[in-house]
PDB file of N, CA and C in Angstrom:
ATOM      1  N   UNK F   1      20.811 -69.704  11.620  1.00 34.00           N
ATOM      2  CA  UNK F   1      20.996 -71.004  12.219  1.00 34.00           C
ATOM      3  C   UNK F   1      21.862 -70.855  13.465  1.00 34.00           C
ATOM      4  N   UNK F   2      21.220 -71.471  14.796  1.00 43.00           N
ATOM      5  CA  UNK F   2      22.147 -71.264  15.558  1.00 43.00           C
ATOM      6  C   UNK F   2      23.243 -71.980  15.909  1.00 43.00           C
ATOM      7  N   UNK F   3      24.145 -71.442  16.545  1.00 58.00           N
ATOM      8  CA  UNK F   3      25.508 -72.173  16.762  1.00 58.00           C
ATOM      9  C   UNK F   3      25.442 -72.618  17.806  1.00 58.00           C
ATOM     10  N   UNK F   4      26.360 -74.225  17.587  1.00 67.00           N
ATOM     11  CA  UNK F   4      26.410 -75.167  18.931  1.00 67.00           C
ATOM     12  C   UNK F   4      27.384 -75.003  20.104  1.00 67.00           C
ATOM     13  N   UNK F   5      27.486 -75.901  20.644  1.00 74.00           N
ATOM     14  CA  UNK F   5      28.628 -75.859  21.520  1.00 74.00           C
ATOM     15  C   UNK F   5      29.730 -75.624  21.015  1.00 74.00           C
ATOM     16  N   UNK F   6      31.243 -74.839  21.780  1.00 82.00           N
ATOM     17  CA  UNK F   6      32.404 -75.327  21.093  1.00 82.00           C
ATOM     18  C   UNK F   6      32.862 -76.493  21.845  1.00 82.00           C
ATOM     19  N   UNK F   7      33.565 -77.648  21.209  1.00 84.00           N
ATOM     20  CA  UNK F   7      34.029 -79.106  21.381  1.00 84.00           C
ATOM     21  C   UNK F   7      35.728 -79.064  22.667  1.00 84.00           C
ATOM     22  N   UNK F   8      35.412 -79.202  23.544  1.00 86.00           N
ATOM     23  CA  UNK F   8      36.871 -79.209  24.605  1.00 86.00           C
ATOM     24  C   UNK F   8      38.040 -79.811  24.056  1.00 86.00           C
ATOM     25  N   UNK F   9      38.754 -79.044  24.048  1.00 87.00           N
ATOM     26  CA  UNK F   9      40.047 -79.602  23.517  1.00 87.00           C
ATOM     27  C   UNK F   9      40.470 -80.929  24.129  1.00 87.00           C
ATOM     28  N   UNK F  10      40.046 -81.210  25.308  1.00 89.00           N
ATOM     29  CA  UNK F  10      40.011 -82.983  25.612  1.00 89.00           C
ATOM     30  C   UNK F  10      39.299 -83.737  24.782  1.00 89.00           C
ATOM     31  N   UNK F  11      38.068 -83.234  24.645  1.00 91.00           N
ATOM     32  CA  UNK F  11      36.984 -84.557  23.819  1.00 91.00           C
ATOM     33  C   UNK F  11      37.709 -84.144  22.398  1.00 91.00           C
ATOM     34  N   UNK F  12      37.724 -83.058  21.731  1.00 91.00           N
ATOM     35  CA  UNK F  12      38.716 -83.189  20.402  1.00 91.00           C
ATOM     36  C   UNK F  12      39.569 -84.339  20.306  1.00 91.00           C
ATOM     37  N   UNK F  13      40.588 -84.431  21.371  1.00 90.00           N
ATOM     38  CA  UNK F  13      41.598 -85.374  21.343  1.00 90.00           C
ATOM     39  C   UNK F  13      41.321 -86.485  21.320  1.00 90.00           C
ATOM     40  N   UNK F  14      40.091 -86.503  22.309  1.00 92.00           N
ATOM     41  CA  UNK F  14      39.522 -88.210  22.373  1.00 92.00           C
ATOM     42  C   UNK F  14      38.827 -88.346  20.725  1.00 92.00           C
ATOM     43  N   UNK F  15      38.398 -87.704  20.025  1.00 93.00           N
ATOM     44  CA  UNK F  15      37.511 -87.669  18.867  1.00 93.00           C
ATOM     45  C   UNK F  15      38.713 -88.491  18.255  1.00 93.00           C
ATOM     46  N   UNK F  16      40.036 -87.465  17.533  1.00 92.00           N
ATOM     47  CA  UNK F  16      41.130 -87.959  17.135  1.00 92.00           C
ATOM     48  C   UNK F  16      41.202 -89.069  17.224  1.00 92.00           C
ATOM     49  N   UNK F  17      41.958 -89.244  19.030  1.00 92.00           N
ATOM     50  CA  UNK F  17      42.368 -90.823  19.053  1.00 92.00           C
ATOM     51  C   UNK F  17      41.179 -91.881  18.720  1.00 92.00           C
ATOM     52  N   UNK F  18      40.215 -91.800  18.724  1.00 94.00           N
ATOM     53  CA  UNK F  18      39.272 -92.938  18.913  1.00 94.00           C
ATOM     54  C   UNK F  18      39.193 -92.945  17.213  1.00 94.00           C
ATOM     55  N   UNK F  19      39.170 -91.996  16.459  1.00 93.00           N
ATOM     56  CA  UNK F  19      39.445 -92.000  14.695  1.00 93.00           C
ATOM     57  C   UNK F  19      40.658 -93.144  14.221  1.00 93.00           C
ATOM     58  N   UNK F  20      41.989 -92.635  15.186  1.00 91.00           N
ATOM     59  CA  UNK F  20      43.353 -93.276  14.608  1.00 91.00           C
ATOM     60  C   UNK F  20      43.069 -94.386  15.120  1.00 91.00           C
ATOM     61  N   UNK F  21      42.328 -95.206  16.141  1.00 94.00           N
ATOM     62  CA  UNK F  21      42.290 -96.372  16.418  1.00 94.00           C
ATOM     63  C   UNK F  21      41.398 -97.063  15.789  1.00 94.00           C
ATOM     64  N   UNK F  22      40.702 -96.951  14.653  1.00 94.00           N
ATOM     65  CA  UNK F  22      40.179 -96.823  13.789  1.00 94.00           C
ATOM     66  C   UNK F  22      38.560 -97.194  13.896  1.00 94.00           C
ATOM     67  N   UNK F  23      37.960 -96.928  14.794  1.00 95.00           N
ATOM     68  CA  UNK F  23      36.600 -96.138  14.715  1.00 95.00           C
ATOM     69  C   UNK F  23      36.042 -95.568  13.528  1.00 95.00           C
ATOM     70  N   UNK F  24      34.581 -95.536  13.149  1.00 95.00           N
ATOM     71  CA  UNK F  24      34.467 -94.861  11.649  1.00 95.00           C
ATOM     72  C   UNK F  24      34.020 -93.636  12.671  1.00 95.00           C
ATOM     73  N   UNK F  25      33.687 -92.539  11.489  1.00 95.00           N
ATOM     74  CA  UNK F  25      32.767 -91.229  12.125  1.00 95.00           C
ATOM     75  C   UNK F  25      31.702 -91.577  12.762  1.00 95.00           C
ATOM     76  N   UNK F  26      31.196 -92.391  11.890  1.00 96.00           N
ATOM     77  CA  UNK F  26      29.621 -92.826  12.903  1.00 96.00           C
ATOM     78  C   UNK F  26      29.180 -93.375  14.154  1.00 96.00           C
ATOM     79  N   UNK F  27      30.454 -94.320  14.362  1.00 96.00           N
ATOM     80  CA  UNK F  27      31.021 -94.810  15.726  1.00 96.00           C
ATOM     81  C   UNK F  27      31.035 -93.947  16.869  1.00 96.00           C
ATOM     82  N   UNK F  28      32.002 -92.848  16.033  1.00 96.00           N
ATOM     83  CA  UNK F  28      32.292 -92.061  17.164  1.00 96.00           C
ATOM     84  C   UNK F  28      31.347 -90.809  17.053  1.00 96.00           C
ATOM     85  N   UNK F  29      30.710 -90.671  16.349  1.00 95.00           N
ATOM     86  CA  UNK F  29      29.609 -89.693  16.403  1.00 95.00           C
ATOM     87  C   UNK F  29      28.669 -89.984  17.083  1.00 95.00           C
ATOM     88  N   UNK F  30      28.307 -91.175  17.229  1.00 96.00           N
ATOM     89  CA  UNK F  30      26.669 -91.819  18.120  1.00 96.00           C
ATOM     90  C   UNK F  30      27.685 -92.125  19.724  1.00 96.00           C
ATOM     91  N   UNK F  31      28.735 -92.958  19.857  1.00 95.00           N
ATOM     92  CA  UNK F  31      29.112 -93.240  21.286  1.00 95.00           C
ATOM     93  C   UNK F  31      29.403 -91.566  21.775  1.00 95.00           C
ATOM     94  N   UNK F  32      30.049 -90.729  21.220  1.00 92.00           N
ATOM     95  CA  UNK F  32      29.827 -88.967  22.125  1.00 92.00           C
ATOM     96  C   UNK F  32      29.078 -87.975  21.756  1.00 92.00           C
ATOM     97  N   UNK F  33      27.464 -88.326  21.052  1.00 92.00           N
ATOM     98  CA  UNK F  33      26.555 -87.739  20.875  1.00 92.00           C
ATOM     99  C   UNK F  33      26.968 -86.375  20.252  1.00 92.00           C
ATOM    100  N   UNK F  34      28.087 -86.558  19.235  1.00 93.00           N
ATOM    101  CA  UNK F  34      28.370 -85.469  18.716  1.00 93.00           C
ATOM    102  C   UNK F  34      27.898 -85.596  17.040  1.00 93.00           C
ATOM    103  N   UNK F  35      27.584 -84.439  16.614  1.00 94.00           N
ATOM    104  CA  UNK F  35      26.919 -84.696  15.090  1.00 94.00           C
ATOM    105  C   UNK F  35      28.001 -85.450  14.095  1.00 94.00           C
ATOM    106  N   UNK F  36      28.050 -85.883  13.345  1.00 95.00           N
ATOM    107  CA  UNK F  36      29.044 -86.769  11.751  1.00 95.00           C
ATOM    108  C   UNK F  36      29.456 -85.831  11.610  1.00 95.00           C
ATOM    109  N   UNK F  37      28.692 -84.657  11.321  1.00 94.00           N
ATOM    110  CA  UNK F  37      29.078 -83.624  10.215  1.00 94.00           C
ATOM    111  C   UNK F  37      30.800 -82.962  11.120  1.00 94.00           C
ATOM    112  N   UNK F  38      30.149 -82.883  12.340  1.00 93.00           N
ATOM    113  CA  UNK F  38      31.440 -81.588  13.373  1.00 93.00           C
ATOM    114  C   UNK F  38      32.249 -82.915  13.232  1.00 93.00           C
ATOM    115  N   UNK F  39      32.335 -84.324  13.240  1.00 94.00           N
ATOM    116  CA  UNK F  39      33.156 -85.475  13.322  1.00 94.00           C
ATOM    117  C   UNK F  39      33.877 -85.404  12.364  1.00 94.00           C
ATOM    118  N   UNK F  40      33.579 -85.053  11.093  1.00 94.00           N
ATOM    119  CA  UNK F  40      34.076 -84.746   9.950  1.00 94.00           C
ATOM    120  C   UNK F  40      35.282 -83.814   9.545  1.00 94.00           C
ATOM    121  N   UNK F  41      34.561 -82.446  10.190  1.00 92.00           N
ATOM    122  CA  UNK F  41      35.078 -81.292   9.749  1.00 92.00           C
ATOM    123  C   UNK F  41      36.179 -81.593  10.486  1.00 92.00           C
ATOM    124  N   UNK F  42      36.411 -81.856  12.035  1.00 92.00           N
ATOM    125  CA  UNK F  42      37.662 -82.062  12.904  1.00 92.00           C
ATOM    126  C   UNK F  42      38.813 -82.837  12.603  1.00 92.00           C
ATOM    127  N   UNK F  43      38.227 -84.363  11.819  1.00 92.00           N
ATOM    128  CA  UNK F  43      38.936 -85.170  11.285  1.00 92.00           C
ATOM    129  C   UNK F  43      39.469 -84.812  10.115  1.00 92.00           C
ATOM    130  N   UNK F  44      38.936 -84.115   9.303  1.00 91.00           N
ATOM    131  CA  UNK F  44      39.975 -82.886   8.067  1.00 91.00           C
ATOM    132  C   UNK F  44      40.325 -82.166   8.493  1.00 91.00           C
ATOM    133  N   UNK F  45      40.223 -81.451   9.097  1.00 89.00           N
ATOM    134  CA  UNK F  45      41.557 -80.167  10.019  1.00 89.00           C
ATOM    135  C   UNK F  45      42.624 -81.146  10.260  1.00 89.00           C
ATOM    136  N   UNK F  46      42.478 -81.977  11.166  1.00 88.00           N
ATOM    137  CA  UNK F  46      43.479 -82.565  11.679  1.00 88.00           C
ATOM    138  C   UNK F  46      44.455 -82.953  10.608  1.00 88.00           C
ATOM    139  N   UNK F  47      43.376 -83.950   9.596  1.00 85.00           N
ATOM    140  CA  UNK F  47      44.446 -84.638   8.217  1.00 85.00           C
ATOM    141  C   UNK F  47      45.221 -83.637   7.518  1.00 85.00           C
ATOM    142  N   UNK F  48      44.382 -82.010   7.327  1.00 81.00           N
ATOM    143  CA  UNK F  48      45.201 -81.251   6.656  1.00 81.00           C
ATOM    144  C   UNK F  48      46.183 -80.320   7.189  1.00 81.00           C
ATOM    145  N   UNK F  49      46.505 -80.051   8.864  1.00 77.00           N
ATOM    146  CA  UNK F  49      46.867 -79.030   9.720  1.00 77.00           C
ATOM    147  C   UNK F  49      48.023 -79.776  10.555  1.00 77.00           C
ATOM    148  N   UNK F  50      47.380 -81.099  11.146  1.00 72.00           N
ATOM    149  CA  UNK F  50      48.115 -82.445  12.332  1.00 72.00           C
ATOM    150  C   UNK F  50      47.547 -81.193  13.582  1.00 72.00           C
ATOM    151  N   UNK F  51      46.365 -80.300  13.898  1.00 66.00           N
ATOM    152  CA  UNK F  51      46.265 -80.157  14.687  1.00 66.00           C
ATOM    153  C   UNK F  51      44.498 -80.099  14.958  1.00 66.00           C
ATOM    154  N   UNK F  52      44.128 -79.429  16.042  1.00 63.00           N
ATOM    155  CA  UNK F  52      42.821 -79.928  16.614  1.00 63.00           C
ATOM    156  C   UNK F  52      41.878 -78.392  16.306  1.00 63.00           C
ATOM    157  N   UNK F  53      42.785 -77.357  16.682  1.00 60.00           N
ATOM    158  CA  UNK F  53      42.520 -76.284  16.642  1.00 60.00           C
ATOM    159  C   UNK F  53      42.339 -75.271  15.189  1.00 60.00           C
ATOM    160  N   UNK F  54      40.946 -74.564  15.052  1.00 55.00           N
ATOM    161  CA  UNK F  54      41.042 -73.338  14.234  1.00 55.00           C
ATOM    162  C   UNK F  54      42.124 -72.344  14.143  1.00 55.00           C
ATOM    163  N   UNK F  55      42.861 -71.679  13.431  1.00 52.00           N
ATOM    164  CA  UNK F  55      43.729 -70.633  13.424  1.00 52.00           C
ATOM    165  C   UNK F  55      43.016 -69.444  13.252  1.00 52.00           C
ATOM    166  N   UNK F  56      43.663 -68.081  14.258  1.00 51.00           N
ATOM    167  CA  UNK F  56      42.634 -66.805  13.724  1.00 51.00           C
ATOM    168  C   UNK F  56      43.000 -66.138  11.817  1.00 51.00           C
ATOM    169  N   UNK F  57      42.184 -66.114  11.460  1.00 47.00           N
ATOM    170  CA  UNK F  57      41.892 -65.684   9.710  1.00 47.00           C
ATOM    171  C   UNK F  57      43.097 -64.963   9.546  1.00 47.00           C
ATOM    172  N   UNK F  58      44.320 -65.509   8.344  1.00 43.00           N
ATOM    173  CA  UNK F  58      44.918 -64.394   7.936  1.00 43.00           C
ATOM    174  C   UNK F  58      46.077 -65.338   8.585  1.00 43.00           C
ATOM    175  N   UNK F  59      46.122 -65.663   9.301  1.00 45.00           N
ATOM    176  CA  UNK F  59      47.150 -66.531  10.151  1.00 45.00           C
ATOM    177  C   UNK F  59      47.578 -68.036   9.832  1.00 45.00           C
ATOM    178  N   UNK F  60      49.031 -68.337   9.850  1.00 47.00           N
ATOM    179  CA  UNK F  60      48.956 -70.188   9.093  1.00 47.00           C
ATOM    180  C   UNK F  60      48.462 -70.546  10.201  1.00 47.00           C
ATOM    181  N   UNK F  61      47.870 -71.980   9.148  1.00 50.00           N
ATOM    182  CA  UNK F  61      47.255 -73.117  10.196  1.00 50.00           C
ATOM    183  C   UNK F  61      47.994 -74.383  10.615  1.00 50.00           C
ATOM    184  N   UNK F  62      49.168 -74.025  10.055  1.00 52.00           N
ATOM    185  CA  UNK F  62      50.164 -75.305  10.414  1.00 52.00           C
ATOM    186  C   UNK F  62      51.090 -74.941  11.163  1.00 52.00           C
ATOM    187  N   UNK F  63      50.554 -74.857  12.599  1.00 52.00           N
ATOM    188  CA  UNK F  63      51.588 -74.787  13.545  1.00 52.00           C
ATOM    189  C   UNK F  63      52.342 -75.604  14.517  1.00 52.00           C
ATOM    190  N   UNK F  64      51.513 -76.761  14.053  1.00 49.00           N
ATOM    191  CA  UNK F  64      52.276 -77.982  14.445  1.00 49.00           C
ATOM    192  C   UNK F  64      51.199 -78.209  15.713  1.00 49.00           C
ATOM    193  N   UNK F  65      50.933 -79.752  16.038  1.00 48.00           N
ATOM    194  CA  UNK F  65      50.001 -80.142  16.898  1.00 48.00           C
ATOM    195  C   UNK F  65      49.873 -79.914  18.291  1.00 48.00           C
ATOM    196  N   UNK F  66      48.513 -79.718  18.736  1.00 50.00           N
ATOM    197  CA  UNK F  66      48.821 -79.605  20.131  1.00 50.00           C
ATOM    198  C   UNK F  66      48.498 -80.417  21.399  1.00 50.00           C
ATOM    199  N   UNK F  67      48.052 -81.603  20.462  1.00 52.00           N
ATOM    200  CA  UNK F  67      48.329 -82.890  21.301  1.00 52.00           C
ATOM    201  C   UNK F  67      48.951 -83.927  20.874  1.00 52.00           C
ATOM    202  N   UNK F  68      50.061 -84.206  21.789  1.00 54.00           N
ATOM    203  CA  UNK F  68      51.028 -85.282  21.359  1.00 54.00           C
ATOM    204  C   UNK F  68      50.170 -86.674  21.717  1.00 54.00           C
ATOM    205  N   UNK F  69      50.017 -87.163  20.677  1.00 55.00           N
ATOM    206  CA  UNK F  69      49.167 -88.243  20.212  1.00 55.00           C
ATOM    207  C   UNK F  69      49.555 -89.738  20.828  1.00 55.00           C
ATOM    208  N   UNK F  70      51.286 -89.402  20.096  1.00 60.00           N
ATOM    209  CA  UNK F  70      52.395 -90.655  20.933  1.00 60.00           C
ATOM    210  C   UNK F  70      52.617 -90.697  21.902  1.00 60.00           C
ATOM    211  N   UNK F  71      52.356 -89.691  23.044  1.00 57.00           N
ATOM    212  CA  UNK F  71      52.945 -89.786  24.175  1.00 57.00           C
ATOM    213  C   UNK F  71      52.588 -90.745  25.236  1.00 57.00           C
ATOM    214  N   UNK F  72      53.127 -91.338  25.780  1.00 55.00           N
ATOM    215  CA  UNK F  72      52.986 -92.569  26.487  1.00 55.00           C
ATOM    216  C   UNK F  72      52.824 -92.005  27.971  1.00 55.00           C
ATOM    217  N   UNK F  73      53.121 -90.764  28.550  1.00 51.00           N
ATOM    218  CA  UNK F  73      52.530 -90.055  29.889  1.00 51.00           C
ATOM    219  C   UNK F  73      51.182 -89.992  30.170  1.00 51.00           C
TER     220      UNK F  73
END
């Protein structure tokens, strides 16, 4: 099966925020033509990590986030 795009750490963020503002997956899966399923998997990383990013294997995944969510800049 082949593999898709990887997701820009901008549109990640926008995925996020448009989740916490409370958007369902499907919302935001059809308005950035991105599949439920990758909407999914991102939105559990995040709930279980607070970040956006994969860690390399063997390595923690809680290294603390790398987009400040609150920031008002």
């Amino acid at each position: 099966m082949p593999q898709g795009r990887q997701l820009d750490p901008v549109l990640k963020g926008g995925i996020i925020g448009r989740l916490e503002a409370g958007q369902t997956q499907t919302e935001v899966s059809r308005a950035l033509n991105v599949a439920q399923s990758v909407i999914s998997r991102l939105w559990r990383r995040f709930e279980d990590t607070y970040t956006c990013t994969r860690s390399p294997m063997g390595h923690n995944a809680a290294r603390g986030p790398i987009f400040d969510l609150n920031s008002t800049t």
